GROMACS .gro file of C-alpha atoms in nm:
model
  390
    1UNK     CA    1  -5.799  -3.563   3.222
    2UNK     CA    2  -5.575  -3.815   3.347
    3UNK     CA    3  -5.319  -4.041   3.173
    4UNK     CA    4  -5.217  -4.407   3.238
    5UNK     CA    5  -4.953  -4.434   3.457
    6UNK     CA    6  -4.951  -4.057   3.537
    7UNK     CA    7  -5.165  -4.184   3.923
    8UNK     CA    8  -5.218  -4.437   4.145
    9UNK     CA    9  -5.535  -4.641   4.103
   10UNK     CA   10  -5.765  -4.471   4.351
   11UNK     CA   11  -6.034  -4.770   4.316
   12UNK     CA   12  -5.768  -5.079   4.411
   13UNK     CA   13  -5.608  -4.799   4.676
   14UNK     CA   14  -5.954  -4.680   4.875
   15UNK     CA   15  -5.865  -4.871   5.228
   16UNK     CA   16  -5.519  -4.726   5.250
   17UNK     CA   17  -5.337  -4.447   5.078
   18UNK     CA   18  -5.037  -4.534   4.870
   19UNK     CA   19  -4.702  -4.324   4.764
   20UNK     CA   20  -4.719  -4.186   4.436
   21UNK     CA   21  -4.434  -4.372   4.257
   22UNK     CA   22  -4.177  -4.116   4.152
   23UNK     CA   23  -4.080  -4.225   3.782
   24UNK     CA   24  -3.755  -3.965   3.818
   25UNK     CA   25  -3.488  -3.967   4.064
   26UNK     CA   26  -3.156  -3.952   4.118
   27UNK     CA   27  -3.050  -4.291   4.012
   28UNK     CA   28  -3.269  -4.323   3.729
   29UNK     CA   29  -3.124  -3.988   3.535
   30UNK     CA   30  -3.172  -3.704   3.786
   31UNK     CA   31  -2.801  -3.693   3.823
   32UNK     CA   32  -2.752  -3.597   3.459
   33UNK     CA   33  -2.999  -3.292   3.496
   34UNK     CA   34  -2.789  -3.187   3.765
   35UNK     CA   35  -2.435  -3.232   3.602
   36UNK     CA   36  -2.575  -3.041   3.276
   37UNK     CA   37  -2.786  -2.766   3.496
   38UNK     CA   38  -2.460  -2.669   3.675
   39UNK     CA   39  -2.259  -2.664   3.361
   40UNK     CA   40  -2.527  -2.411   3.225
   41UNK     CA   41  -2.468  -2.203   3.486
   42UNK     CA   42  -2.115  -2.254   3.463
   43UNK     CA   43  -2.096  -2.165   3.071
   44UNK     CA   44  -2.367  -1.888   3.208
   45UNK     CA   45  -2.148  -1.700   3.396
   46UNK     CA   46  -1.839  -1.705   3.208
   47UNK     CA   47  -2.021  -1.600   2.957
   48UNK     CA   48  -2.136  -1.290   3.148
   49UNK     CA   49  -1.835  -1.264   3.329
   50UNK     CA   50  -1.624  -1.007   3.078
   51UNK     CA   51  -1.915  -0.765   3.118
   52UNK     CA   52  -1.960  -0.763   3.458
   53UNK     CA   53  -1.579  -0.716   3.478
   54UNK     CA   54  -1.633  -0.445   3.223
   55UNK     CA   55  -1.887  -0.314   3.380
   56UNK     CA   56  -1.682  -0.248   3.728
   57UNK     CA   57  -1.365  -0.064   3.539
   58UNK     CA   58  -1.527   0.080   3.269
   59UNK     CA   59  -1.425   0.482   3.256
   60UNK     CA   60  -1.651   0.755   3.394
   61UNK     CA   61  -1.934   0.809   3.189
   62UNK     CA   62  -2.332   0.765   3.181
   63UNK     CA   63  -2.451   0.891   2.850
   64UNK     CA   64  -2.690   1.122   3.050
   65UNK     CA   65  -2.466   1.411   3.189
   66UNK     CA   66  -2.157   1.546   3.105
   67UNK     CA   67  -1.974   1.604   3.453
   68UNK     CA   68  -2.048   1.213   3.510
   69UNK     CA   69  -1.744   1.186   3.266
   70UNK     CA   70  -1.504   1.292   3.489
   71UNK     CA   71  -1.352   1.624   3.281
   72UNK     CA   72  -1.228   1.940   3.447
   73UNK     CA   73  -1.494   2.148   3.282
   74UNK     CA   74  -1.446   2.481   3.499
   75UNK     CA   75  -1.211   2.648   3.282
   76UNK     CA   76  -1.478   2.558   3.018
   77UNK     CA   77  -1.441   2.812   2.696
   78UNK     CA   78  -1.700   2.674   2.456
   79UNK     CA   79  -2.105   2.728   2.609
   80UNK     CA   80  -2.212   2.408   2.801
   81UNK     CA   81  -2.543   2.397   2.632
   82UNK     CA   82  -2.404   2.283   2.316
   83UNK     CA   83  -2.200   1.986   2.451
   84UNK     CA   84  -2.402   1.688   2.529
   85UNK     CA   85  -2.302   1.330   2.559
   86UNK     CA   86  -2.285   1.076   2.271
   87UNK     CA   87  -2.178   0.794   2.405
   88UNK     CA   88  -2.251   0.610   2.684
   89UNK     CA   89  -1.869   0.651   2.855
   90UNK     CA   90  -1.484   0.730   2.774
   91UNK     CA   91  -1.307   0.497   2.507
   92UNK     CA   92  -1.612   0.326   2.354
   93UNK     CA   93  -1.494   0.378   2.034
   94UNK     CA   94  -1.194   0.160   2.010
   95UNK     CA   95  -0.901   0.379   1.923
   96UNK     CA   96  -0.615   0.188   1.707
   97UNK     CA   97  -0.245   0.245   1.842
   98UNK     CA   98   0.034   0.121   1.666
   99UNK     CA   99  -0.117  -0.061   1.348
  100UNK     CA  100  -0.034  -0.332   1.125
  101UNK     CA  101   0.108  -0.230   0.804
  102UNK     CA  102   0.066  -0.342   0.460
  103UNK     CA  103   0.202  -0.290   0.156
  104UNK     CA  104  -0.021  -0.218  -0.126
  105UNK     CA  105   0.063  -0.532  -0.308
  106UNK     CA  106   0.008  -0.732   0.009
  107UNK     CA  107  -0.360  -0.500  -0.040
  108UNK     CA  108  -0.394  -0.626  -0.349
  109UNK     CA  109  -0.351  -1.006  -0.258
  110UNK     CA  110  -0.600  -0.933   0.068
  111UNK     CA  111  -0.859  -0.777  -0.215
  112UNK     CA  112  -0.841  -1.056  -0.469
  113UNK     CA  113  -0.879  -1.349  -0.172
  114UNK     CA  114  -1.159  -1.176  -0.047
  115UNK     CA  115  -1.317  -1.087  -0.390
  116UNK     CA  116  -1.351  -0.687  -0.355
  117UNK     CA  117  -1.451  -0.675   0.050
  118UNK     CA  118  -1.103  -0.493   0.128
  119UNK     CA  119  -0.994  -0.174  -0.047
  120UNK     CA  120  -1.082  -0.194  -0.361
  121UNK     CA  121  -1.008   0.129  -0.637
  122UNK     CA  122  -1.288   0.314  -0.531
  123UNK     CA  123  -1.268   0.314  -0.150
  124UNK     CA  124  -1.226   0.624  -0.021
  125UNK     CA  125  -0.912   0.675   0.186
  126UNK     CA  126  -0.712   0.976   0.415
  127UNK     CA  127  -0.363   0.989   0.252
  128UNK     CA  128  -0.056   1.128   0.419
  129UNK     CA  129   0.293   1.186   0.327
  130UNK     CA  130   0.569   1.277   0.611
  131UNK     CA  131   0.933   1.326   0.533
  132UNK     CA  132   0.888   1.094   0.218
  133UNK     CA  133   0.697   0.797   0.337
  134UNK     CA  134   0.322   0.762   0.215
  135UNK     CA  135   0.065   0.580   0.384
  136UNK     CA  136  -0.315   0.545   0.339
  137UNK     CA  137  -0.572   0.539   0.600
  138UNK     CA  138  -0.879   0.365   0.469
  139UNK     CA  139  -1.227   0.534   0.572
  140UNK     CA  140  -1.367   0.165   0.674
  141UNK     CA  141  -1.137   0.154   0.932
  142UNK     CA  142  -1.196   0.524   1.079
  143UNK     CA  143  -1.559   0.460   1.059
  144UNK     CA  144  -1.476   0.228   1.350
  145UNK     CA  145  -1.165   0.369   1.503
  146UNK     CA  146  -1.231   0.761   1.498
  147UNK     CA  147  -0.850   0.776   1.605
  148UNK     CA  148  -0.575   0.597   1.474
  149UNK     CA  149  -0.233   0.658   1.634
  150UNK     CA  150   0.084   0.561   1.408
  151UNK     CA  151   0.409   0.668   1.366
  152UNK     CA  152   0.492   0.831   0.982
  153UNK     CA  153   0.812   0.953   0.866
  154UNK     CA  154   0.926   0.979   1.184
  155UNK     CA  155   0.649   1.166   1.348
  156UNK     CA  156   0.396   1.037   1.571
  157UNK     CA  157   0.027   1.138   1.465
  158UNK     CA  158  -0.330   1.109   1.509
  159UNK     CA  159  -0.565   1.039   1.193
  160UNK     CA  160  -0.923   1.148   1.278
  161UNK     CA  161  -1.250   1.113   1.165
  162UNK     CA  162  -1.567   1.292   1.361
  163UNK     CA  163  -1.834   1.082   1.158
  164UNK     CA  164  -2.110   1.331   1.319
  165UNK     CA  165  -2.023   1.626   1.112
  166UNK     CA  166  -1.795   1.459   0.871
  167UNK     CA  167  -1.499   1.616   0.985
  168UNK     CA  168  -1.093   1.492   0.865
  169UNK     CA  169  -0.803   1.611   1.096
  170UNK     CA  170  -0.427   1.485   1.121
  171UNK     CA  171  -0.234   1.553   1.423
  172UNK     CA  172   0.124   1.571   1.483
  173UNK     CA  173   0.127   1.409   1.840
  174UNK     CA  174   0.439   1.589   1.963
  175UNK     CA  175   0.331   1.871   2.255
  176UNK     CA  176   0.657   2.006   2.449
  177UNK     CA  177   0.824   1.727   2.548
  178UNK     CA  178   0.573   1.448   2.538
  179UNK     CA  179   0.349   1.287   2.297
  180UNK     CA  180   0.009   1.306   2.325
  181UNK     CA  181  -0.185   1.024   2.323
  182UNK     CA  182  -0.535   1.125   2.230
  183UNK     CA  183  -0.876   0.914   2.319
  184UNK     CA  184  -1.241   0.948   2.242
  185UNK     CA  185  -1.410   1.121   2.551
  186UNK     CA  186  -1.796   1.003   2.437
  187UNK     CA  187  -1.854   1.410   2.440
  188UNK     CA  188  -1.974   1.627   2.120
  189UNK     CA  189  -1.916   1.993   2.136
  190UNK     CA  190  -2.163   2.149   1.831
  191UNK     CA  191  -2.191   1.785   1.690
  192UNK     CA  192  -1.830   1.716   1.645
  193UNK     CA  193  -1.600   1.543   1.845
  194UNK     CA  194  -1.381   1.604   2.157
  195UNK     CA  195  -1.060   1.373   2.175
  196UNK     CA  196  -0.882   1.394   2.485
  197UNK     CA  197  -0.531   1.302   2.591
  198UNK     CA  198  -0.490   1.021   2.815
  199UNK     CA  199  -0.338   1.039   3.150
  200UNK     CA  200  -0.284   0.729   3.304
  201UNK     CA  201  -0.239   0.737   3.644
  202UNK     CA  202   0.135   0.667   3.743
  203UNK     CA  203   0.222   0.368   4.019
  204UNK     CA  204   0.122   0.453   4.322
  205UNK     CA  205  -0.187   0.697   4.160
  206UNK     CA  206  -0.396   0.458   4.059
  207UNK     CA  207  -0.700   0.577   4.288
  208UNK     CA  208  -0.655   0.951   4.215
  209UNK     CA  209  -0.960   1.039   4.010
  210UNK     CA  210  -0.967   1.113   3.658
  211UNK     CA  211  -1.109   1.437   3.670
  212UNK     CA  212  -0.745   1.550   3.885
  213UNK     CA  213  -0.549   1.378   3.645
  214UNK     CA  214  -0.425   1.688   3.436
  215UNK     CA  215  -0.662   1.546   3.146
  216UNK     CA  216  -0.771   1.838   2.871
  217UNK     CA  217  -1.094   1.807   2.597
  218UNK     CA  218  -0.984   1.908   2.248
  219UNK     CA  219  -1.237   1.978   1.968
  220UNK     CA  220  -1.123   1.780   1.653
  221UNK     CA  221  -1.287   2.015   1.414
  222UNK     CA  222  -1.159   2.334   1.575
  223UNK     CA  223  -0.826   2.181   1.709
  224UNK     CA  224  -0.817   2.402   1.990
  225UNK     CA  225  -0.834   2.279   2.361
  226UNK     CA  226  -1.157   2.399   2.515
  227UNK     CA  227  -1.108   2.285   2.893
  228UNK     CA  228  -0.804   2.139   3.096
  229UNK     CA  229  -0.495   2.238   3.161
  230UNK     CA  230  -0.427   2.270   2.784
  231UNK     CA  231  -0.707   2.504   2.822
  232UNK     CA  232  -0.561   2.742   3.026
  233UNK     CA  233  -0.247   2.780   2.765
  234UNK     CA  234  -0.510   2.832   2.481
  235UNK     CA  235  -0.328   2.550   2.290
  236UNK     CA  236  -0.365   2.397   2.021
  237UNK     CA  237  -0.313   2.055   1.807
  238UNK     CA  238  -0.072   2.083   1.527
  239UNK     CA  239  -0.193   1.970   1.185
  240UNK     CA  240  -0.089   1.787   0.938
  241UNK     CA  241  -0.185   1.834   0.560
  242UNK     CA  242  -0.379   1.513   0.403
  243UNK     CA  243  -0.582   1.386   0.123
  244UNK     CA  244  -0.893   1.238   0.134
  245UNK     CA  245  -0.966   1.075  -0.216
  246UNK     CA  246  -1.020   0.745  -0.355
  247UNK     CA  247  -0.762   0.410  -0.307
  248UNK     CA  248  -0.684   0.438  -0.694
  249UNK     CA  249  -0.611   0.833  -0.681
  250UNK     CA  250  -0.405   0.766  -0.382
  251UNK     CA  251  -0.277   0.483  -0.538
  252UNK     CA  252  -0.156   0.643  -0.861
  253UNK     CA  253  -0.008   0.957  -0.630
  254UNK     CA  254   0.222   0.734  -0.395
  255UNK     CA  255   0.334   0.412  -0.578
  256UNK     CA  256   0.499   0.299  -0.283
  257UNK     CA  257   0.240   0.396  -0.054
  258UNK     CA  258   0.201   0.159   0.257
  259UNK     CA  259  -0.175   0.087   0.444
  260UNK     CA  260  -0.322   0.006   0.752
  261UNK     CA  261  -0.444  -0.323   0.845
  262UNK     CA  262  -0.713  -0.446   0.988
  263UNK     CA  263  -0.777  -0.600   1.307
  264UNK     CA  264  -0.905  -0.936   1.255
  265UNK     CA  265  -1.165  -0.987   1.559
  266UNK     CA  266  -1.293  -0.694   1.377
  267UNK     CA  267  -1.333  -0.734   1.013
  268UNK     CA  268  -1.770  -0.810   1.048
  269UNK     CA  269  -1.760  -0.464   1.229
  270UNK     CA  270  -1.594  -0.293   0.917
  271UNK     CA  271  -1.817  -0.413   0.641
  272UNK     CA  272  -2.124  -0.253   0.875
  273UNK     CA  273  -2.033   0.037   0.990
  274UNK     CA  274  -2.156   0.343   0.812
  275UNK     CA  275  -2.288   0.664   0.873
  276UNK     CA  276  -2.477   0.712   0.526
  277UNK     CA  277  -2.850   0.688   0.716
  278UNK     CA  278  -2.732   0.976   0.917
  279UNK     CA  279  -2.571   1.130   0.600
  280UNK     CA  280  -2.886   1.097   0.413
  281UNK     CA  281  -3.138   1.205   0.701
  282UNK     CA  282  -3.269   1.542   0.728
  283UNK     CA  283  -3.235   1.564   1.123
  284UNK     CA  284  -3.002   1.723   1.361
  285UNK     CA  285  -2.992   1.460   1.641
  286UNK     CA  286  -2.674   1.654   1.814
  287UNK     CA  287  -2.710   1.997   1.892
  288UNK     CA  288  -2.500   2.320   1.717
  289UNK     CA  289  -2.509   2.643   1.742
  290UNK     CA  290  -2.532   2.874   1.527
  291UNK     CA  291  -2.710   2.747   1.257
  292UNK     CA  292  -2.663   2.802   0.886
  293UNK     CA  293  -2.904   2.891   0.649
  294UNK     CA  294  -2.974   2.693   0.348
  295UNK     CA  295  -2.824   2.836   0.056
  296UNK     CA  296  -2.959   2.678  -0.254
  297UNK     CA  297  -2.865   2.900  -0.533
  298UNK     CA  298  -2.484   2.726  -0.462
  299UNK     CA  299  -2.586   2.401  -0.385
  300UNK     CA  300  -2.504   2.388   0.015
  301UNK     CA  301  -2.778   2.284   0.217
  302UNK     CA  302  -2.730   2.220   0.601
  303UNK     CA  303  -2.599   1.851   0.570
  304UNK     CA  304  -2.437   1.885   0.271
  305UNK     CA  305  -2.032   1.841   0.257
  306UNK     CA  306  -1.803   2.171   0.254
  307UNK     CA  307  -1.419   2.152   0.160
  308UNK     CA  308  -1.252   2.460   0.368
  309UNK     CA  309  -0.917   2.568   0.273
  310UNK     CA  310  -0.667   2.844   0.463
  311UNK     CA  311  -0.299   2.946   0.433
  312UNK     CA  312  -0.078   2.764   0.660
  313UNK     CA  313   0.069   3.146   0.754
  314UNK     CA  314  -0.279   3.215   0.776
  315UNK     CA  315  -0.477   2.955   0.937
  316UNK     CA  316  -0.759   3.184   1.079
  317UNK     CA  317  -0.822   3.319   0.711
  318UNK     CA  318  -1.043   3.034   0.558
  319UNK     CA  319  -1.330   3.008   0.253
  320UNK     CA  320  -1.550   2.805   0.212
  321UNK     CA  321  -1.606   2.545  -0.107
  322UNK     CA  322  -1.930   2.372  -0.137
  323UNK     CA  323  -1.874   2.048  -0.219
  324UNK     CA  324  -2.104   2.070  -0.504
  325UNK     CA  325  -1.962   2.423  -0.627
  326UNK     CA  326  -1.672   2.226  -0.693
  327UNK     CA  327  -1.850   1.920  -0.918
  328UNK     CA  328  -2.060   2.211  -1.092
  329UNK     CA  329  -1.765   2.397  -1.171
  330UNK     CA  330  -1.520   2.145  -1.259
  331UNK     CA  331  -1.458   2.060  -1.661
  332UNK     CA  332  -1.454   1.698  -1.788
  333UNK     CA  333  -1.108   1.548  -1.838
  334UNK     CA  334  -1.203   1.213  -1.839
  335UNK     CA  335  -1.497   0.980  -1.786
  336UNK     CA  336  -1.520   0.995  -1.406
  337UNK     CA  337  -1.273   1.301  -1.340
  338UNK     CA  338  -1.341   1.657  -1.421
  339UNK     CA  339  -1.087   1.991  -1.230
  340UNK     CA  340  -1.155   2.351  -1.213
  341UNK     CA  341  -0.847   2.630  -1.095
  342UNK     CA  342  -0.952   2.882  -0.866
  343UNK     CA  343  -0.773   3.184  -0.692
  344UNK     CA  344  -0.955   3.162  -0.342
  345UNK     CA  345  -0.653   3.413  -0.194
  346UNK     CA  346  -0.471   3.691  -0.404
  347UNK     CA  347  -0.186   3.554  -0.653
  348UNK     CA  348  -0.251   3.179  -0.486
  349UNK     CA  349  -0.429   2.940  -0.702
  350UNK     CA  350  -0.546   2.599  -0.655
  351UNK     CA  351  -0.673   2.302  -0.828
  352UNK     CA  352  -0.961   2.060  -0.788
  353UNK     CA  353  -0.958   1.714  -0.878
  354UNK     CA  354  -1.326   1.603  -0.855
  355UNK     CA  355  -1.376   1.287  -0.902
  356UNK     CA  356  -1.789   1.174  -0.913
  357UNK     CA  357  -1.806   0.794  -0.862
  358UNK     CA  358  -1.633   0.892  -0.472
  359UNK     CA  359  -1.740   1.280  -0.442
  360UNK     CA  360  -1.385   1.343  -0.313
  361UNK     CA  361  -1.098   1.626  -0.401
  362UNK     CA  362  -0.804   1.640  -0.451
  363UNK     CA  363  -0.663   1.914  -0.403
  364UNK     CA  364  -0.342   2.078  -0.572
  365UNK     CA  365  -0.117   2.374  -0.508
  366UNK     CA  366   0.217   2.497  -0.543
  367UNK     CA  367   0.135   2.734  -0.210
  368UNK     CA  368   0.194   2.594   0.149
  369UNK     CA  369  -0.186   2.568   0.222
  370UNK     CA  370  -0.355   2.265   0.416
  371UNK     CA  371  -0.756   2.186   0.366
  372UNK     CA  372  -1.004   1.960   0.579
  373UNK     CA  373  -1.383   1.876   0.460
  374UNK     CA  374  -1.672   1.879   0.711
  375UNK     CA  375  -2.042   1.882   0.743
  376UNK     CA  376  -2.180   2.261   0.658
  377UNK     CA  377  -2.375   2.319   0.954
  378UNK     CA  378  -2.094   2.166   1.212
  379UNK     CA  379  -1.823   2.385   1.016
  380UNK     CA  380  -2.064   2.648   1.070
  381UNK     CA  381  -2.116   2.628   1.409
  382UNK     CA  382  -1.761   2.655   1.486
  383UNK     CA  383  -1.631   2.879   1.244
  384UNK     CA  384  -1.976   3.062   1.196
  385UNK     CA  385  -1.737   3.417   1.030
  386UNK     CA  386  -1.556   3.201   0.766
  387UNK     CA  387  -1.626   3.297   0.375
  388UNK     CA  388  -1.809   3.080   0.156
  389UNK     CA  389  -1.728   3.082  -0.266
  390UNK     CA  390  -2.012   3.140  -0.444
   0.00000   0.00000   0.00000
């Protein structure tokens, strides 16, 4: 089917062919075409641009092997079968350094404004307290970060969080006479984390590979360096003791606590980012090794949360709390709060805080003791002798 216009008239044209008449050309529009095809392509590739620059400095890493990220793994001390990649290269998870602080009125302002989307009483947070100054760390934030370097009290640190088994560590950042300044490598060792500290190269360096850059793999659960130079020493990370318990708790605790900001081109990314699917799933995506049993005469299944607690002249002697243990035992002292005293080591006794609307501690001693949380089964893996309460 033909339309009017659309041809010549074949019947008035039979003696002698014509030209079709071209209805679009150059001076009757075909210029604009081109102008906005060429600023398509234009807008196109700048659009594109940033990854393919990405793409062509990104750090070593394919998300397929582990040598293709670039570590010295032959002084290895962990078994290579349970480290496996996670992410698809170094430094995808976007570690904060040097944060913006707030004070927890300016908190309270940010929370009113934005009606409850910011910290409100029963976000969770990690607390610390160095050489009198208090600061809270909120879990939104380490859901994205998994590092944040800061400077408290004097003391640069490192608050972690190793969403894959659940796992809270604070680092002092001081190591001889430098200051470590740890990364995410995109590795799991038994479903946990390994940071690394970042060696840039010096002027003059830049083409010397990473792998001879003096670079060691730290487990953040474990603290210990398991390849690298660091390796070799058998060194460790120092800790430092934290809380991890509701804004209000921490609130109430440190009146002139201070808080870490946001980043602003990253606020969407907070409100999203949770691990509760994975939490709440009964599979084992990441490997670990060995494996716990399921103990359900104390309440401490595989994936459930574990609260492990040690002497700080003692840090190889640990037990074991069930997270549930702790909410079972724990008496009522007020409508969301019940605590429960325990001797877990001879003359040393400690005290719970549970609080139910959060699930978190607090924990309370007069004893120099620290205390982390963690997934059962990671904890396991790592520390597979440790003793658990019953």
């Amino acid at each position: 089917m033909t339309f009017p216009g659309t041809y010549p008239d074949t019947k008035k044209s039979a003696g002698k062919a014509k030209r079709p008449e071209r209805l679009f050309t150059f001076k009757a529009g075909g210029w604009i075409v081109l102008i906005s095809a060429l600023v398509m392509v234009s807008l196109a590739v700048w659009a594109i641009a940033p990854a393919i620059y990405r793409a062509t400095i990104r750090p070593p890493g394919d998300g397929r092997t582990i040598e293709s990220y670039q570590f010295d793994l032959s002084n290895l001390t962990v078994s290579r079968d349970t480290i496996v990649p996670a992410l698809l290269h170094r430094d995808m998870v976007p570690v904060m350094e040097e944060p913006e602080i707030l004070t927890a009125a300016e908190v309270q302002r940010i929370a009113e404004e934005e009606r409850g989307k910011f910290l409100v009483s029963t976000d969770r947070v990690v607390g610390v307290e160095i050489n009198g100054e208090a600061r809270a760390y909120p879990l939104m934030l380490l859901n994205v970060h998994e590092v944040i370097l800061d400077t408290l009290g004097g003391v640069p640190i490192a608050v972690t969080y190793s969403w894959t088994s659940d796992s809270f560590r604070v680092f002092d950042r001081r190591m001889d006479d430098e200051v470590l300044t740890l990364g995410v490598s995109g590795l799991l060792w038994n479903a946990n984390t390994l940071l690394y500290d970042r060696r840039p190269p010096q002027p003059g360096e830049e083409e010397v590979p990473h792998i001879e850059r003096g670079e060691s793999l730290w487990s953040q659960i474990t603290t210990n360096a398991i390849a690298g130079p660091a390796s070799d020493h058998e060194r460790s990370l120092r800790t430092i003791p934290f809380q991890f318990v509701s804004w209000q708790q921490w609130r109430e605790m440190h009146r002139e606590t201070t808080v870490v900001a946001r980043q602003p081109h990253l606020i969407k990314r907070y409100r999203r980012a949770s691990p509760d699917t994975y939490f709440e799933g009964t599979e084992f995506p990441y490997p670990a090794a060995p494996m716990p049993d399921d103990q359900p005469e104390i309440g401490l299944g595989r994936k459930d949360r574990v609260l492990v607690l040690w002497r700080r002249d003692a840090p190889d002697e640990r037990v074991v709390y069930p997270l549930q243990l702790i909410a079972d035992r724990a008496e009522e002292i007020s409508s969301d709060h019940a605590r429960w005293t325990h001797e877990p080591f001879e003359g040393i006794r400690v005290t719970f805080d549970y609080e139910g609307a959060t699930r978190t501690v607090r924990v309370q001693s007069e004893h120099d003791l620290e205390w982390t949380r963690a997934l059962w089964f990671a904890w396991h893996a790592a520390h597979p002798d440790d003793h658990v309460i019953e």
